[in-house]
Short mmCIF file of C-alpha atoms in Angstrom, two decimals:
data_model
loop_
_atom_site.label_atom_id
_atom_site.label_comp_id
_atom_site.label_asym_id
_atom_site.label_seq_id
_atom_site.Cartn_x
_atom_site.Cartn_y
_atom_site.Cartn_z
CA UNK A 1290 44.01 -36.39 50.61
CA UNK A 1291 47.09 -36.82 48.43
CA UNK A 1292 50.58 -36.11 49.27
CA UNK A 1293 53.96 -35.67 47.81
CA UNK A 1294 57.41 -36.88 49.05
CA UNK A 1295 60.63 -35.70 47.09
CA UNK A 1296 63.63 -37.87 48.27
CA UNK A 1297 66.93 -35.80 48.87
CA UNK A 1298 66.22 -32.25 49.66
CA UNK A 1299 69.60 -31.73 47.95
CA UNK A 1300 71.33 -33.41 45.02
CA UNK A 1301 74.65 -32.40 43.63
CA UNK A 1302 75.85 -33.47 40.19
CA UNK A 1303 78.58 -32.96 37.74
CA UNK A 1304 78.21 -30.90 34.70
CA UNK A 1305 77.26 -33.78 31.96
CA UNK A 1306 76.19 -36.09 34.27
CA UNK A 1307 72.74 -37.63 34.54
CA UNK A 1308 69.94 -35.64 36.56
CA UNK A 1309 67.29 -37.72 38.85
CA UNK A 1310 64.93 -36.02 41.24
CA UNK A 1311 63.05 -38.77 42.88
CA UNK A 1312 59.00 -37.86 43.50
CA UNK A 1313 56.59 -40.32 45.09
CA UNK A 1314 53.04 -39.55 45.71
CA UNK A 1315 49.89 -40.72 47.23
CA UNK A 1316 46.31 -40.09 45.94
CA UNK A 1317 42.64 -41.70 46.15
CA UNK A 1318 42.28 -40.98 42.55
CA UNK A 1319 44.17 -41.12 39.26
CA UNK A 1320 46.34 -38.00 40.03
CA UNK A 1321 47.68 -35.17 37.96
CA UNK A 1322 51.26 -34.64 38.47
CA UNK A 1323 53.77 -31.58 37.91
CA UNK A 1324 56.86 -30.87 38.05
CA UNK A 1325 57.96 -27.14 38.66
CA UNK A 1326 61.39 -25.24 38.83
CA UNK A 1327 62.28 -22.18 41.08
CA UNK A 1328 65.33 -20.35 40.12
CA UNK A 1329 66.51 -18.00 43.17
CA UNK A 1330 64.07 -15.08 44.32
CA UNK A 1331 61.71 -16.05 41.15
CA UNK A 1332 58.35 -17.53 40.99
CA UNK A 1333 57.65 -21.14 39.92
CA UNK A 1334 58.00 -22.00 36.33
CA UNK A 1335 56.03 -25.58 34.80
CA UNK A 1336 58.58 -27.92 33.52
CA UNK A 1337 55.97 -30.50 32.97
CA UNK A 1338 52.93 -31.98 33.81
CA UNK A 1339 51.13 -35.53 33.36
CA UNK A 1340 47.32 -35.79 33.07
CA UNK A 1341 46.47 -38.88 31.12
CA UNK A 1342 47.71 -40.78 28.07
CA UNK A 1343 51.48 -41.38 27.67
CA UNK A 1344 53.14 -42.04 31.01
CA UNK A 1345 56.47 -40.71 29.74
CA UNK A 1346 56.28 -37.00 29.59
CA UNK A 1347 58.73 -34.42 28.02
CA UNK A 1348 59.24 -30.83 29.05
CA UNK A 1349 61.42 -27.89 28.79
CA UNK A 1350 64.75 -27.41 28.97
CA UNK A 1351 65.47 -31.26 28.24
CA UNK A 1352 63.90 -32.68 31.24
CA UNK A 1353 61.03 -35.70 31.15
CA UNK A 1354 59.21 -37.56 33.98
CA UNK A 1355 57.60 -40.92 33.92
CA UNK A 1356 54.71 -41.73 35.62
CA UNK A 1357 54.50 -45.36 37.34
CA UNK A 1358 51.55 -46.06 38.75
CA UNK A 1359 52.80 -49.20 40.73
CA UNK A 1360 55.69 -47.55 42.11
CA UNK A 1361 53.31 -44.49 42.86
CA UNK A 1362 56.54 -42.45 41.43
CA UNK A 1363 57.17 -39.53 39.12
CA UNK A 1364 60.57 -38.94 38.76
CA UNK A 1365 62.42 -36.21 36.68
CA UNK A 1366 65.42 -36.79 34.65
CA UNK A 1367 67.48 -35.35 32.25
CA UNK A 1368 70.54 -37.13 30.68
CA UNK A 1369 73.18 -34.12 30.79
CA UNK A 1370 73.00 -31.53 33.82
CA UNK A 1371 74.01 -27.99 32.95
CA UNK A 1372 75.05 -25.56 34.70
CA UNK A 1373 71.94 -23.44 34.12
CA UNK A 1374 70.16 -26.43 35.69
CA UNK A 1375 70.98 -25.13 39.24
CA UNK A 1376 67.72 -24.27 40.81
CA UNK A 1377 65.13 -25.87 43.18
CA UNK A 1378 62.43 -28.11 42.12
CA UNK A 1379 58.96 -29.23 43.19
CA UNK A 1380 57.00 -32.11 42.46
CA UNK A 1381 53.21 -31.59 42.93
CA UNK A 1382 50.10 -33.57 42.82
CA UNK A 1383 46.63 -32.92 42.30
CA UNK A 1384 43.42 -34.62 42.58
CA UNK A 1385 41.57 -32.46 40.27
CA UNK A 1386 40.65 -30.19 43.20
CA UNK A 1387 43.74 -29.69 45.30
CA UNK A 1388 47.50 -29.37 44.16
CA UNK A 1389 50.10 -30.28 46.76
CA UNK A 1390 53.58 -29.22 46.49
CA UNK A 1391 56.42 -31.41 47.86
CA UNK A 1392 59.12 -29.67 49.99
CA UNK A 1393 61.36 -29.36 47.29
CA UNK A 1394 64.89 -30.63 45.99
CA UNK A 1395 67.73 -28.42 45.38
CA UNK A 1396 69.80 -29.41 42.55
CA UNK A 1397 73.88 -28.04 42.33
CA UNK A 1398 75.43 -28.68 39.25
CA UNK A 1399 79.51 -28.76 39.69
CA UNK A 1400 81.74 -27.57 36.82
CA UNK B 1031 48.55 -14.24 26.78
CA UNK B 1032 48.02 -14.28 30.18
CA UNK B 1033 50.49 -12.42 32.82
CA UNK B 1034 50.52 -12.18 36.81
CA UNK B 1035 52.12 -9.34 38.26
CA UNK B 1036 53.12 -8.77 42.09
CA UNK B 1037 54.17 -5.74 43.89
CA UNK B 1038 56.19 -4.60 45.95
CA UNK B 1039 59.28 -6.93 44.68
CA UNK B 1040 60.74 -6.48 48.41
CA UNK B 1041 59.68 -5.13 51.39
CA UNK B 1042 61.21 -4.16 54.70
CA UNK B 1043 58.84 -3.79 57.31
CA UNK B 1044 59.17 -3.14 61.48
CA UNK B 1045 57.36 -5.44 63.56
CA UNK B 1046 53.88 -4.45 64.45
CA UNK B 1047 53.23 -2.47 61.25
CA UNK B 1048 50.60 -3.43 58.66
CA UNK B 1049 51.10 -5.06 55.32
CA UNK B 1050 49.34 -4.82 52.09
CA UNK B 1051 50.80 -7.28 49.00
CA UNK B 1052 48.79 -7.32 45.69
CA UNK B 1053 48.67 -9.34 43.16
CA UNK B 1054 47.03 -9.01 39.58
CA UNK B 1055 46.00 -11.15 36.63
CA UNK B 1056 45.96 -10.28 32.90
CA UNK B 1057 44.53 -11.88 30.11
CA UNK B 1058 41.86 -14.29 31.93
CA UNK B 1059 39.10 -14.24 33.61
CA UNK B 1060 37.43 -15.81 36.58
CA UNK B 1061 40.59 -17.57 37.44
CA UNK B 1062 41.49 -19.34 41.06
CA UNK B 1063 43.75 -17.27 42.74
CA UNK B 1064 46.42 -18.59 45.52
CA UNK B 1065 48.85 -16.98 48.18
CA UNK B 1066 51.62 -19.06 49.17
CA UNK B 1067 54.46 -18.23 51.31
CA UNK B 1068 57.81 -19.80 51.19
CA UNK B 1069 60.03 -19.24 54.66
CA UNK B 1070 63.90 -19.64 54.37
CA UNK B 1071 64.97 -23.10 53.35
CA UNK B 1072 61.20 -24.46 53.48
CA UNK B 1073 58.89 -25.36 51.16
CA UNK B 1074 55.37 -23.95 49.58
CA UNK B 1075 52.75 -23.13 52.24
CA UNK B 1076 49.41 -22.86 50.97
CA UNK B 1077 47.89 -19.56 52.68
CA UNK B 1078 44.62 -18.73 51.06
CA UNK B 1079 42.76 -19.34 47.86
CA UNK B 1080 40.03 -17.89 46.23
CA UNK B 1081 37.36 -18.92 43.63
CA UNK B 1082 35.52 -15.85 42.91
CA UNK B 1083 35.03 -12.21 44.15
CA UNK B 1084 34.80 -12.01 47.89
CA UNK B 1085 35.14 -15.97 48.20
CA UNK B 1086 38.51 -16.51 50.23
CA UNK B 1087 39.46 -20.07 52.02
CA UNK B 1088 42.33 -19.82 54.59
CA UNK B 1089 44.56 -23.27 54.90
CA UNK B 1090 46.37 -21.85 57.88
CA UNK B 1091 45.02 -19.71 61.05
CA UNK B 1092 47.75 -16.80 61.18
CA UNK B 1093 47.55 -13.27 61.57
CA UNK B 1094 47.15 -12.57 57.70
CA UNK B 1095 44.02 -12.08 55.60
CA UNK B 1096 43.40 -12.07 52.00
CA UNK B 1097 40.67 -10.48 50.03
CA UNK B 1098 39.60 -10.47 46.26
CA UNK B 1099 38.00 -7.08 45.65
CA UNK B 1100 37.85 -7.60 41.94
CA UNK B 1101 37.94 -10.97 39.80
CA UNK B 1102 41.78 -10.44 38.98
CA UNK B 1103 43.15 -8.91 42.00
CA UNK B 1104 44.11 -10.52 45.28
CA UNK B 1105 45.61 -8.96 48.10
CA UNK B 1106 47.55 -9.91 51.46
CA UNK B 1107 47.28 -8.30 54.40
CA UNK B 1108 47.98 -7.64 57.89
CA UNK B 1109 47.35 -5.56 60.74
CA UNK B 1110 50.39 -6.40 62.68
CA UNK B 1111 53.56 -8.46 61.34
CA UNK B 1112 55.27 -10.88 63.45
CA UNK B 1113 58.95 -11.53 62.73
CA UNK B 1114 57.60 -14.97 61.53
CA UNK B 1115 56.03 -13.53 59.00
CA UNK B 1116 58.94 -13.22 57.02
CA UNK B 1117 59.72 -15.08 53.65
CA UNK B 1118 58.70 -14.95 50.13
CA UNK B 1119 55.30 -14.34 49.28
CA UNK B 1120 53.94 -16.14 45.76
CA UNK B 1121 50.99 -15.17 44.14
CA UNK B 1122 49.34 -17.66 41.36
CA UNK B 1123 46.30 -18.40 39.17
CA UNK B 1124 44.68 -21.40 37.58
CA UNK B 1125 42.13 -21.60 35.25
CA UNK B 1126 40.24 -24.38 37.36
CA UNK B 1127 41.10 -25.87 40.68
CA UNK B 1128 43.93 -28.89 40.68
CA UNK B 1129 44.92 -27.90 37.30
CA UNK B 1130 48.41 -26.38 36.78
CA UNK B 1131 49.25 -23.11 38.19
CA UNK B 1132 51.15 -20.02 37.12
CA UNK B 1133 53.09 -18.07 39.65
CA UNK B 1134 54.09 -14.27 39.73
CA UNK B 1135 57.74 -13.18 40.23
CA UNK B 1136 57.20 -13.12 44.10
CA UNK B 1137 57.42 -10.49 46.69
CA UNK B 1138 60.41 -10.66 49.53
CA UNK B 1139 59.26 -9.78 52.88
CA UNK B 1140 61.53 -8.98 55.75
CA UNK B 1141 60.34 -8.26 59.07
CA UNK B 1142 62.65 -6.48 61.61
#
């Protein structure tokens, strides 16, 4: 069975600083990988996904993630944080049959 | 385009009362449907999923149940609520299992 570990339940950055949210996965098959964002009292929204092909994936709102098979990682980055990026972020892994979510990372952006 | 609805948006219920939360999907057919719960400060817990009408799989034993009376309708129920049932309930759908899921706006349930 696959699993996801998100390092850091809380991350705080200053506005304009680099955002780095870490995600490591385990899977017995080549995985599909996802990042979702959740704003307060709302459902989850897909930021980006990796299935096959190019390992650097660009998503909405300026976010991107790189699939590194050797490191079993799929970290989410954004060059410059904006106040509106403050939210909960979830990494997820799929073996084409089941999707498993990480515990989430709450991102705080300081002015 | 596809949309997913959940209602009610918020609900306050006394311990021991029944529960019925509804989720409907528009713009697609034969979706895979999911119920998740988020307790305060916790991640997503998959409660139930369904691959078709009348087909329900439970991930976690509890006093909740789910039903799928129509292709695009998914209902979460309880006969008697517990305090521990409080949380944020999310419904989601996907075109096939393991592919990206699309989430509804959620229902905030408070059991007093």
